[in-house]
Tab-separated table of C-alpha atoms in Angstrom:
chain	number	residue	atom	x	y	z
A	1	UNK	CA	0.000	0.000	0.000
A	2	UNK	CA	0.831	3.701	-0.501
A	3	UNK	CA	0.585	6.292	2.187
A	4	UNK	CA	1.342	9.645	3.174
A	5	UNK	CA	4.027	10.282	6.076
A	6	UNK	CA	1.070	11.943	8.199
A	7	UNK	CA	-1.116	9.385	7.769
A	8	UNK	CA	1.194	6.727	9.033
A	9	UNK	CA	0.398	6.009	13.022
A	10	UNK	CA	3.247	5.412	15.483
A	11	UNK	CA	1.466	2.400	16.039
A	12	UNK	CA	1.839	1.085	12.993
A	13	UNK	CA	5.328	2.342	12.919
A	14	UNK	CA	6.073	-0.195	16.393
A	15	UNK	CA	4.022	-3.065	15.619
A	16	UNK	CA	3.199	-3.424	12.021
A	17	UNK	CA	5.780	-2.036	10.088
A	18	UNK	CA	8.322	-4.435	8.584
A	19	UNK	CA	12.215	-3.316	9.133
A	20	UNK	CA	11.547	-2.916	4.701
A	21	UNK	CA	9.126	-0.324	5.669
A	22	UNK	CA	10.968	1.875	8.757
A	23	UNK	CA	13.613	1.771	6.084
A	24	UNK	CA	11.154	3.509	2.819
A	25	UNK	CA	10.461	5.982	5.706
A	26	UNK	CA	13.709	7.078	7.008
A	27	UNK	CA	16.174	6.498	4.562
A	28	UNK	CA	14.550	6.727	0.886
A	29	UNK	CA	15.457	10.171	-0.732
A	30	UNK	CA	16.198	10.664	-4.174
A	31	UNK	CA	18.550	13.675	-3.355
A	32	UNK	CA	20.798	11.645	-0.513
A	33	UNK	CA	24.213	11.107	-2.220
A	34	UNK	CA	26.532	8.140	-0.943
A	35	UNK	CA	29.520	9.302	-2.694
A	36	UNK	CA	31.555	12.202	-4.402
A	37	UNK	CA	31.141	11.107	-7.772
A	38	UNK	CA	27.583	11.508	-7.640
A	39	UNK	CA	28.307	15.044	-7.162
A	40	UNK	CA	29.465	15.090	-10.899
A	41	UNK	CA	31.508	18.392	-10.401
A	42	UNK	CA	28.403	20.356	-9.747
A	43	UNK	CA	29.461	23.434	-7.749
A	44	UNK	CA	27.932	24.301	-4.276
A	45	UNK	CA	27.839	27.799	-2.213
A	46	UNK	CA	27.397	25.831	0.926
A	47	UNK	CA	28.335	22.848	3.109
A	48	UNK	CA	25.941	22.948	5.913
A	49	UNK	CA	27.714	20.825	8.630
A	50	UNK	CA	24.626	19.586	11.237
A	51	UNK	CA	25.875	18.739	14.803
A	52	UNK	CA	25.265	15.789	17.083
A	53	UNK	CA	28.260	14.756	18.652
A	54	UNK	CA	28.050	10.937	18.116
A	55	UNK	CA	28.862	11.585	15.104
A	56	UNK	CA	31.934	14.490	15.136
A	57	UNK	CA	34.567	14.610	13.704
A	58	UNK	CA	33.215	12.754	10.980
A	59	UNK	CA	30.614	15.163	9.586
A	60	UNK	CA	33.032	17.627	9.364
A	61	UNK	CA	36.174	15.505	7.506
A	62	UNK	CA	33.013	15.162	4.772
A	63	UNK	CA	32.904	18.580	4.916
A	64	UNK	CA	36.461	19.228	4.830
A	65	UNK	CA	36.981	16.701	2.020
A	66	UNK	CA	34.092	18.732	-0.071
A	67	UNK	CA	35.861	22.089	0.506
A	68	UNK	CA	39.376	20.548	-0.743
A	69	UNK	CA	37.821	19.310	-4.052
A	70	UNK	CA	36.144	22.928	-4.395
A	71	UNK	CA	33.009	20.893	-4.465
A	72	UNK	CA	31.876	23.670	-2.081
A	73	UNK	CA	32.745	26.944	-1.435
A	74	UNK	CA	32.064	27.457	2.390
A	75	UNK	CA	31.512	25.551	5.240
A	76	UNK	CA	28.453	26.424	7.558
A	77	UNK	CA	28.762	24.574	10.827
A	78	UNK	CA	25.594	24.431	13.325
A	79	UNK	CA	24.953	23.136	16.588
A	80	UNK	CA	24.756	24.669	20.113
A	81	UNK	CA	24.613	22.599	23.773
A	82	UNK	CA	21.553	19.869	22.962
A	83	UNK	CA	20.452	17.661	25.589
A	84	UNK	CA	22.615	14.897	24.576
A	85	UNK	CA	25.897	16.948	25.013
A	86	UNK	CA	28.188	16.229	28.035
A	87	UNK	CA	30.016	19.229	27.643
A	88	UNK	CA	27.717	21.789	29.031
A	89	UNK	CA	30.322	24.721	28.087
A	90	UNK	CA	31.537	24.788	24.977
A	91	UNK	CA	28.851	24.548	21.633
A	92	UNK	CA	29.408	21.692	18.810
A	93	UNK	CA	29.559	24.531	16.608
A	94	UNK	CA	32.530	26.078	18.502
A	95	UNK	CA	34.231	22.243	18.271
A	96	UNK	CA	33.643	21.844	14.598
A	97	UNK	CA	35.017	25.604	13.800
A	98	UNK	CA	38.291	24.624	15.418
A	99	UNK	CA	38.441	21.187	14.168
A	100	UNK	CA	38.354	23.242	10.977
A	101	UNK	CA	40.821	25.995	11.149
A	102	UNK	CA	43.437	23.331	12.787
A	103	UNK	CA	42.816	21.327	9.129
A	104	UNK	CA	43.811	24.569	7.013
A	105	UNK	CA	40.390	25.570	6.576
A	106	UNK	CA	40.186	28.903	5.796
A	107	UNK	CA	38.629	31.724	9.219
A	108	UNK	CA	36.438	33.276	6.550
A	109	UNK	CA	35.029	30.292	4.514
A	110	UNK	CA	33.530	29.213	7.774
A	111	UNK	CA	30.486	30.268	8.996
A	112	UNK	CA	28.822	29.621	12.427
A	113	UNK	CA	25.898	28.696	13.895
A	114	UNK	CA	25.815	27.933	17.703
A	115	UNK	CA	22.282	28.743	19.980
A	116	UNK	CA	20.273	25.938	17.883
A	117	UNK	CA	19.296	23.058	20.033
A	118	UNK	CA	17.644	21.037	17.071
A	119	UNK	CA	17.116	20.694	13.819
A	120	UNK	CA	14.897	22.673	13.210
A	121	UNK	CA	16.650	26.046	14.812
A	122	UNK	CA	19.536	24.551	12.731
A	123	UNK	CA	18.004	25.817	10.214
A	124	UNK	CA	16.042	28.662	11.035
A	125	UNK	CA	19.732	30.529	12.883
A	126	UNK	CA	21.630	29.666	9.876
A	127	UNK	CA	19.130	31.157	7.402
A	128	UNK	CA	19.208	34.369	9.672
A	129	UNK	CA	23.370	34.308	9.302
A	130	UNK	CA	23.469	33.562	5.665
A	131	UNK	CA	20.502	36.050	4.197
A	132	UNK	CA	23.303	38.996	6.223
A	133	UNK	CA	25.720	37.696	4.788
A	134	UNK	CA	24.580	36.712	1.133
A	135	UNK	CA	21.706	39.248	0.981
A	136	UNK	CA	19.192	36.040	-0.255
A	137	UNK	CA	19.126	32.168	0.615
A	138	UNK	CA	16.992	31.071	-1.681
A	139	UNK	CA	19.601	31.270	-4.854
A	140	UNK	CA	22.419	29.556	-3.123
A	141	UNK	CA	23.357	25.671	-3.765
A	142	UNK	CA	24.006	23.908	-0.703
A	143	UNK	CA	24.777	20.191	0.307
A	144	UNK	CA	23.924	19.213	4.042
A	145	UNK	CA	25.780	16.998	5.676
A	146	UNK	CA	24.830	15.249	8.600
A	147	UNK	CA	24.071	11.402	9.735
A	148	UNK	CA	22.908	8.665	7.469
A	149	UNK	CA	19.935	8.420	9.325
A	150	UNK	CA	19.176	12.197	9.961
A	151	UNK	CA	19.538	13.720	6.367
A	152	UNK	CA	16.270	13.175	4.774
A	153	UNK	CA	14.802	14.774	7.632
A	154	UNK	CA	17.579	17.559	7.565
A	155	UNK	CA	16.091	17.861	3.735
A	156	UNK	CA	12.658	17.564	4.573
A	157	UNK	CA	13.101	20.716	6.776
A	158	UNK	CA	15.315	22.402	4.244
A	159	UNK	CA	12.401	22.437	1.631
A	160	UNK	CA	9.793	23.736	4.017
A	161	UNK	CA	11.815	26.636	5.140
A	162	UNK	CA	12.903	27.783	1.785
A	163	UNK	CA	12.108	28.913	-1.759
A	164	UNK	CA	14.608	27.597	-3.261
A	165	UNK	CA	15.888	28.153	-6.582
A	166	UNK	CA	18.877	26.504	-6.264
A	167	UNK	CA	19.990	23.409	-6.309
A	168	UNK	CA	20.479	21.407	-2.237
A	169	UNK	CA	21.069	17.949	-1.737
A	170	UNK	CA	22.310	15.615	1.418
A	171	UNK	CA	24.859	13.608	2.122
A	172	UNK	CA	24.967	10.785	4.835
A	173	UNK	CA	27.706	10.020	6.664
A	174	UNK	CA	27.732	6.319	7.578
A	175	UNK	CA	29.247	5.178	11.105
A	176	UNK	CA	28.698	1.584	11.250
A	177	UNK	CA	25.849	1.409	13.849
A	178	UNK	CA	22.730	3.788	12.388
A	179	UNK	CA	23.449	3.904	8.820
A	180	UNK	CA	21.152	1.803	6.312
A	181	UNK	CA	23.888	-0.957	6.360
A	182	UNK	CA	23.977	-1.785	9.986
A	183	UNK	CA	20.757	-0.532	11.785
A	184	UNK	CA	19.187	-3.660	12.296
A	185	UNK	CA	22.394	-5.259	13.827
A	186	UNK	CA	22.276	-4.244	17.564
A	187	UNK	CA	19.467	-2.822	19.821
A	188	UNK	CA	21.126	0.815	19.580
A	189	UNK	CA	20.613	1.088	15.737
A	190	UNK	CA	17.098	-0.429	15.803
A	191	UNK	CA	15.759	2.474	18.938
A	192	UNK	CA	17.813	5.204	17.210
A	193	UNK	CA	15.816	4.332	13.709
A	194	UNK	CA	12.654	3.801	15.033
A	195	UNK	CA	12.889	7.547	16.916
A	196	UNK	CA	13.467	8.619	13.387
A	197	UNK	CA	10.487	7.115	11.797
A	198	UNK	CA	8.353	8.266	14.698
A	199	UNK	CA	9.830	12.106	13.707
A	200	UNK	CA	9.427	12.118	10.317
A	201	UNK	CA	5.948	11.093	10.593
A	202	UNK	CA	5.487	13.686	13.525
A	203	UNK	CA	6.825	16.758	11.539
A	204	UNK	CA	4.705	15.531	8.537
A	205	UNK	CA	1.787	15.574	10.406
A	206	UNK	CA	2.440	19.071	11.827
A	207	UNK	CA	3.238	20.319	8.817
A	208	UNK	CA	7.078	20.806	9.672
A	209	UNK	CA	8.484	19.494	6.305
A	210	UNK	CA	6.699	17.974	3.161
A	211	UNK	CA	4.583	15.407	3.621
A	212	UNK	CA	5.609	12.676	0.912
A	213	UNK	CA	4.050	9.475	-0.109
A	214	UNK	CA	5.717	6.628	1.093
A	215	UNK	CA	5.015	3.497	-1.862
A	216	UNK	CA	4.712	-0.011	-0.994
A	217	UNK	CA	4.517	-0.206	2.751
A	218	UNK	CA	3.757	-3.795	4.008
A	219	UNK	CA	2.522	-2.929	7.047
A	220	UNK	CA	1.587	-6.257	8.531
A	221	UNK	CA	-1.911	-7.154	9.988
């Protein structure tokens, strides 16, 4: 069966959906690269680094890797002190910047974003930061980078909170544990994908980000 992300039930999400199905919801996404050459030397303004430390430094050697192959121009890094974060002092954004500049990156090609908490004010501080800086968002091309699991909703967002007219894609970054590969492997990938599901579905049902059709669910009776 088809069905919209709003009109699936976190019910069916924990006892009817097949591990086939939580994966069509979290991870399916035409514009979610899996490697550079799929980039085919299309030019972005924008890397748009996401926090969440389980997953630092690796996020940001993407982003440093994209920047070096002048596959993008800047590097945008976001995240303040979540809930998750032992270190109540100093911001992820504040980590990544240095992690940066001690790699050669460049003070000025790197732009930061650290009072967001979420996703969502991920977004919403770093369009604030780039309209002063650019003028406009809406023209710019940008690639976010962020966890395998966590990108399509990081693009789901991304198209709600923008006209776009340029181009934005995502790229996961895999870690062995919560990417498409592994999930199902250990009780730590299966909760963390699960949340997802549950989120996606959430923010499509309060109108958050675009509420997609998801095509051939099982969803078991």
């Amino acid at each position: 069966m088809n069905k919209r992300l709003s009109e699936i039930s976190y019910h069916e999400i924990l006892t009817k959906a097949s591990k086939d199905d939580i994966e069509k919801i979290v991870f399916e996404e035409k514009r979610i690269l899996n490697s550079n050459e799929e980039f085919n030397n299309q030019p972005y303004d924008i890397g748009f680094i996401f926090g969440g430390v389980s997953m630092l430094p690796y996020t940001v050697e993407k982003g440093i890797e994209l920047y070096n192959k002048k596959i993008v121009d800047r590097l945008v890094v976001s995240g303040g002190i979540g809930f998750q974060n032992v270190d109540r002092k100093n911001t992820e954004a504040e980590k990544m910047k240095r992690y940066l500049l001690e790699q050669g990156i460049p003070k000025e090609d790197i732009i930061v974003e650290r009072f967001s908490r979420n996703t969502i004010e991920s977004i919403e501080n770093t369009f604030k930061i780039l309209s002063y800086e650019y003028g406009s968002v809406d023209a710019l091309n940008y690639v976010l980078i962020t966890s395998d699991f966590h990108v399509k909703r990081c693009l789901g967002l991304f198209e709600k909170n923008i006209n776009s007219t340029g181009n934005f894609t995502g790229y996961g970054i895999k870690d062995g544990v919560k990417d498409k590969e592994n999930w199902r492997n250990s009780l730590a990938g299966k909760k963390q994908i699960y949340l997802e599901a549950i989120a996606l579905c959430l923010y499509a049902k309060q109108g958050r980000l675009k509420d997609e059709e998801i095509s051939e669910l099982v969803l078991k009776k």
